[in-house]
Amino acid sequence: MLVWGNVKYRRSFMTLSTVACQAPLSMAFSRQEYWRGCHPFLQRIFLTQGSTSLISLALAGVATIYVRYKQVHALNPEENRIIRLNKAGLVLGLLSCLGLSLVANFQKTTFFAVHVCGAVLTFGMGSLYMFVQTILSYQMQPKIHGKQVFWIRLLLVIWCGVSAFSMLTCSSLLYNGSFGADIVQKLHWNPEDKGYVLHMITTAAEWSMSLSFFGFFLTYIRDFQKISLRVEATLHGLTLYDTAPCPVNNERTWLLSRDV
């Protein structure tokens, strides 16, 4: 789910941005008019698809983070240090998914402060989540898994850290007020605009961080192949009234059974 959601989001973004940014001038609309909101129909399509994909990605992230938490807990039931780190990772991961939901529901041009808070939660807590999981990988090797997994995750954390530093530095310079007060509402950029280079570096760093997150979750594939998930419903009585439970002959109804 997480992999498909990430691909779907990038596909919808690239398709619509290609139409808007690379359309020839002979077409019925110009690129600047598109980004300035003169074509609200296309703009609504872009915002709806992008928001829906991000929300789906956040939900898939919650499921993945919770499954990872339960897996680490089952593998290390008596290691207090690993248990504490595992709980911290669960909280950080859920906060990151909450931030992604805020980014999806509050657009930058409309609710800038909420959008920025969501971005800080997404990338900040997400980076810390990756760091905590890398520490857990170090603690669990070589007993639980090999050193190769730890080194791969460590490289991804370093990649994420470099991207985060670049994004924070350039975005701070871009939005410090020296390039105008309306820089927040600016959607269409030309190479001759002031701050264009900082904007491009910030955007590239943001996508680079997203790719590092995506790569980090891909390292869970082999781990998740070693577990199975199922959901079951157990009846505690013959009615749904708030009375003392009636004994039932251990009747269970399977709701979902699926190998991961």
Short mmCIF file of C-alpha atoms in Angstrom, two decimals:
data_model
loop_
_atom_site.label_atom_id
_atom_site.label_comp_id
_atom_site.label_asym_id
_atom_site.label_seq_id
_atom_site.Cartn_x
_atom_site.Cartn_y
_atom_site.Cartn_z
CA MET A 1 0.00 0.00 0.00
CA LEU A 2 2.75 2.42 0.91
CA VAL A 3 4.69 1.74 -2.28
CA TRP A 4 1.59 2.07 -4.49
CA GLY A 5 0.49 5.27 -2.73
CA ASN A 6 3.89 6.85 -3.26
CA VAL A 7 3.89 5.93 -6.96
CA LYS A 8 0.31 7.15 -7.41
CA TYR A 9 1.10 10.53 -5.83
CA ARG A 10 4.12 11.09 -8.02
CA ARG A 11 2.24 10.00 -11.12
CA SER A 12 -0.66 12.42 -10.58
CA PHE A 13 1.74 15.26 -9.74
CA MET A 14 3.97 14.68 -12.74
CA THR A 15 1.09 14.29 -15.19
CA LEU A 16 -0.68 17.51 -14.29
CA SER A 17 2.50 19.51 -13.78
CA THR A 18 3.74 18.36 -17.19
CA VAL A 19 0.55 19.61 -18.82
CA ALA A 20 0.75 22.94 -17.03
CA CYS A 21 4.47 23.61 -17.16
CA GLN A 22 5.48 22.13 -20.50
CA ALA A 23 2.44 22.89 -22.65
CA PRO A 24 3.34 24.75 -25.87
CA LEU A 25 2.21 28.35 -26.20
CA SER A 26 0.00 27.42 -29.16
CA MET A 27 -2.42 25.66 -26.81
CA ALA A 28 -5.54 27.36 -25.55
CA PHE A 29 -4.10 28.32 -22.17
CA SER A 30 -0.76 29.60 -20.99
CA ARG A 31 1.35 28.10 -18.27
CA GLN A 32 1.33 31.22 -16.12
CA GLU A 33 -2.48 31.45 -16.21
CA TYR A 34 -2.73 27.87 -15.03
CA TRP A 35 -0.61 28.41 -11.98
CA ARG A 36 -2.24 31.78 -11.20
CA GLY A 37 -5.61 30.08 -10.86
CA CYS A 38 -7.26 31.27 -14.08
CA HIS A 39 -8.22 27.66 -14.80
CA PRO A 40 -9.83 26.57 -11.52
CA PHE A 41 -11.12 23.30 -12.97
CA LEU A 42 -7.64 21.96 -13.63
CA GLN A 43 -6.41 23.41 -10.37
CA ARG A 44 -9.15 21.60 -8.43
CA ILE A 45 -8.25 18.34 -10.17
CA PHE A 46 -4.61 18.73 -9.17
CA LEU A 47 -5.38 19.64 -5.57
CA THR A 48 -7.95 16.86 -5.17
CA GLN A 49 -5.74 14.12 -6.62
CA GLY A 50 -2.68 15.32 -4.72
CA SER A 51 -4.54 15.59 -1.40
CA THR A 52 -6.22 12.22 -1.81
CA SER A 53 -2.92 10.53 -2.64
CA LEU A 54 -1.21 12.10 0.38
CA ILE A 55 -4.02 11.03 2.71
CA SER A 56 -3.84 7.48 1.34
CA LEU A 57 -0.09 7.57 1.81
CA ALA A 58 -0.50 8.73 5.42
CA LEU A 59 -2.93 5.90 6.19
CA ALA A 60 -0.62 3.36 4.59
CA GLY A 61 2.23 4.81 6.63
CA VAL A 62 0.26 4.38 9.87
CA ALA A 63 -0.39 0.71 9.05
CA THR A 64 3.26 0.08 8.13
CA ILE A 65 4.61 1.81 11.24
CA TYR A 66 2.25 -0.11 13.53
CA VAL A 67 3.11 -3.48 11.97
CA ARG A 68 6.81 -2.67 12.34
CA TYR A 69 6.24 -1.76 16.00
CA LYS A 70 4.47 -5.07 16.71
CA GLN A 71 7.17 -7.02 14.88
CA VAL A 72 10.05 -5.47 16.84
CA HIS A 73 8.12 -5.94 20.10
CA ALA A 74 7.54 -9.63 19.35
CA LEU A 75 11.20 -10.20 18.47
CA ASN A 76 12.49 -8.47 21.62
CA PRO A 77 9.92 -9.01 24.40
CA GLU A 78 12.38 -8.62 27.29
CA GLU A 79 14.88 -6.02 26.04
CA ASN A 80 13.91 -2.85 27.95
CA ARG A 81 16.08 -0.52 25.88
CA ILE A 82 14.71 -1.83 22.61
CA ILE A 83 11.15 -1.65 23.96
CA ARG A 84 11.58 2.04 24.86
CA LEU A 85 13.11 2.88 21.49
CA ASN A 86 10.38 0.93 19.75
CA LYS A 87 7.65 2.91 21.54
CA ALA A 88 9.43 6.17 20.74
CA GLY A 89 9.61 5.16 17.08
CA LEU A 90 5.88 4.41 17.05
CA VAL A 91 5.03 7.87 18.41
CA LEU A 92 7.40 9.64 16.01
CA GLY A 93 6.06 7.71 13.04
CA LEU A 94 2.44 8.46 13.89
CA LEU A 95 3.24 12.16 14.33
CA SER A 96 4.91 12.15 10.92
CA CYS A 97 1.78 10.64 9.35
CA LEU A 98 -0.35 13.25 11.14
CA GLY A 99 1.82 15.96 9.61
CA LEU A 100 1.37 14.43 6.17
CA SER A 101 -2.39 14.57 6.67
CA LEU A 102 -2.14 18.27 7.58
CA VAL A 103 -0.10 18.96 4.45
CA ALA A 104 -2.75 17.21 2.36
CA ASN A 105 -5.72 19.04 3.89
CA PHE A 106 -4.32 22.57 4.26
CA GLN A 107 -2.83 24.09 1.11
CA LYS A 108 0.19 26.34 1.28
CA THR A 109 -1.48 29.32 -0.39
CA THR A 110 -4.53 29.18 1.90
CA PHE A 111 -3.29 28.04 5.33
CA PHE A 112 0.44 28.66 5.20
CA ALA A 113 1.10 28.30 8.95
CA VAL A 114 -0.79 24.98 9.24
CA HIS A 115 0.84 23.70 6.04
CA VAL A 116 4.30 24.51 7.37
CA CYS A 117 3.53 22.87 10.73
CA GLY A 118 2.43 19.77 8.86
CA ALA A 119 5.60 19.78 6.78
CA VAL A 120 7.74 20.14 9.91
CA LEU A 121 5.94 17.19 11.52
CA THR A 122 6.21 15.11 8.36
CA PHE A 123 9.89 15.64 7.66
CA GLY A 124 11.09 16.34 11.20
CA MET A 125 9.36 13.47 12.97
CA GLY A 126 9.87 11.24 9.93
CA SER A 127 13.62 11.84 10.03
CA LEU A 128 13.71 11.06 13.74
CA TYR A 129 11.67 7.93 13.11
CA MET A 130 14.23 6.74 10.56
CA PHE A 131 17.03 7.50 13.03
CA VAL A 132 15.34 5.53 15.83
CA GLN A 133 14.67 2.58 13.54
CA THR A 134 18.30 2.62 12.45
CA ILE A 135 19.39 2.46 16.09
CA LEU A 136 17.00 -0.46 16.59
CA SER A 137 18.56 -2.20 13.60
CA TYR A 138 21.98 -1.72 15.17
CA GLN A 139 20.76 -3.09 18.51
CA MET A 140 19.17 -6.16 16.89
CA GLN A 141 22.10 -7.16 14.67
CA PRO A 142 23.52 -9.77 14.34
CA LYS A 143 21.04 -11.68 16.55
CA ILE A 144 17.87 -10.75 14.67
CA HIS A 145 19.18 -9.75 11.24
CA GLY A 146 22.45 -9.15 9.46
CA LYS A 147 24.63 -6.04 9.37
CA GLN A 148 23.72 -5.28 5.76
CA VAL A 149 20.25 -4.03 6.71
CA PHE A 150 21.72 -1.70 9.31
CA TRP A 151 24.21 -0.17 6.87
CA ILE A 152 21.57 0.37 4.21
CA ARG A 153 19.32 2.15 6.67
CA LEU A 154 22.22 4.20 7.99
CA LEU A 155 23.03 5.40 4.46
CA LEU A 156 19.39 6.35 3.94
CA VAL A 157 19.38 8.31 7.21
CA ILE A 158 22.52 10.19 6.13
CA TRP A 159 20.88 10.92 2.76
CA CYS A 160 17.80 12.22 4.56
CA GLY A 161 19.92 14.37 6.89
CA VAL A 162 21.82 16.03 4.04
CA SER A 163 18.56 16.74 2.21
CA ALA A 164 16.96 18.13 5.38
CA PHE A 165 19.91 20.45 6.03
CA SER A 166 19.79 21.75 2.44
CA MET A 167 16.03 22.29 2.57
CA LEU A 168 16.07 24.09 5.93
CA THR A 169 18.97 26.33 4.97
CA CYS A 170 17.59 27.39 1.58
CA SER A 171 13.99 27.76 2.75
CA SER A 172 15.13 29.97 5.66
CA LEU A 173 16.97 32.23 3.24
CA LEU A 174 14.05 32.21 0.81
CA TYR A 175 11.33 33.16 3.30
CA ASN A 176 13.26 35.62 5.48
CA GLY A 177 11.55 38.56 3.76
CA SER A 178 14.40 39.75 1.56
CA PHE A 179 12.65 38.51 -1.61
CA GLY A 180 9.31 40.19 -0.91
CA ALA A 181 6.32 39.58 1.29
CA ASP A 182 4.31 37.83 -1.44
CA ILE A 183 6.86 35.05 -1.88
CA VAL A 184 4.56 32.66 0.00
CA GLN A 185 1.77 33.08 -2.56
CA LYS A 186 4.07 32.70 -5.54
CA LEU A 187 3.29 29.59 -7.56
CA HIS A 188 4.89 30.23 -10.94
CA TRP A 189 8.64 30.76 -11.07
CA ASN A 190 10.82 31.99 -13.92
CA PRO A 191 14.61 31.62 -14.03
CA GLU A 192 15.04 35.40 -13.89
CA ASP A 193 13.00 35.75 -10.66
CA LYS A 194 14.77 36.61 -7.43
CA GLY A 195 15.19 33.58 -5.24
CA TYR A 196 14.68 31.17 -8.14
CA VAL A 197 17.84 29.18 -7.35
CA LEU A 198 16.94 28.88 -3.65
CA HIS A 199 13.43 27.79 -4.61
CA MET A 200 14.74 25.07 -6.92
CA ILE A 201 17.22 23.80 -4.33
CA THR A 202 14.50 23.73 -1.65
CA THR A 203 12.13 21.84 -3.94
CA ALA A 204 14.81 19.35 -4.99
CA ALA A 205 15.81 18.77 -1.35
CA GLU A 206 12.17 18.21 -0.37
CA TRP A 207 11.72 15.58 -3.08
CA SER A 208 15.06 14.06 -2.12
CA MET A 209 13.84 13.64 1.46
CA SER A 210 10.64 12.05 0.19
CA LEU A 211 12.65 9.56 -1.84
CA SER A 212 14.81 8.73 1.18
CA PHE A 213 11.64 8.01 3.19
CA PHE A 214 10.37 5.84 0.37
CA GLY A 215 13.68 3.93 0.21
CA PHE A 216 13.69 3.44 3.98
CA PHE A 217 10.24 1.84 3.96
CA LEU A 218 11.36 -0.42 1.13
CA THR A 219 13.89 -1.96 3.52
CA TYR A 220 10.92 -3.35 5.49
CA ILE A 221 9.85 -5.64 2.64
CA ARG A 222 12.09 -8.57 3.57
CA ASP A 223 11.28 -8.10 7.27
CA PHE A 224 7.54 -8.20 6.61
CA GLN A 225 7.89 -11.35 4.54
CA LYS A 226 8.70 -13.18 7.79
CA ILE A 227 5.36 -12.44 9.49
CA SER A 228 1.65 -13.07 8.89
CA LEU A 229 -1.27 -10.85 9.88
CA ARG A 230 -4.85 -11.76 10.64
CA VAL A 231 -7.86 -10.14 12.28
CA GLU A 232 -10.47 -12.13 14.17
CA ALA A 233 -13.73 -11.33 15.97
CA THR A 234 -14.56 -13.21 19.18
CA LEU A 235 -18.16 -13.27 20.46
CA HIS A 236 -18.54 -12.59 24.21
CA GLY A 237 -22.30 -13.11 24.32
CA LEU A 238 -25.43 -13.98 22.39
CA THR A 239 -26.82 -10.41 22.47
CA LEU A 240 -25.52 -6.86 22.24
CA TYR A 241 -27.11 -5.63 25.51
CA ASP A 242 -24.95 -4.24 28.32
CA THR A 243 -25.46 -7.28 30.55
CA ALA A 244 -23.26 -9.98 31.93
CA PRO A 245 -21.64 -11.89 29.07
CA CYS A 246 -23.18 -15.22 28.21
CA PRO A 247 -20.86 -18.15 27.63
CA VAL A 248 -20.24 -18.99 23.98
CA ASN A 249 -18.60 -22.14 22.74
CA ASN A 250 -15.43 -20.31 21.64
CA GLU A 251 -17.08 -19.31 18.37
CA ARG A 252 -14.77 -17.16 16.25
CA THR A 253 -15.42 -15.47 12.96
CA TRP A 254 -12.46 -14.65 10.77
CA LEU A 255 -12.69 -11.17 9.33
CA LEU A 256 -9.43 -11.04 7.48
CA SER A 257 -6.62 -13.45 6.86
CA ARG A 258 -3.73 -12.36 4.76
CA ASP A 259 -0.03 -13.03 4.54
CA VAL A 260 2.25 -10.00 4.48
#
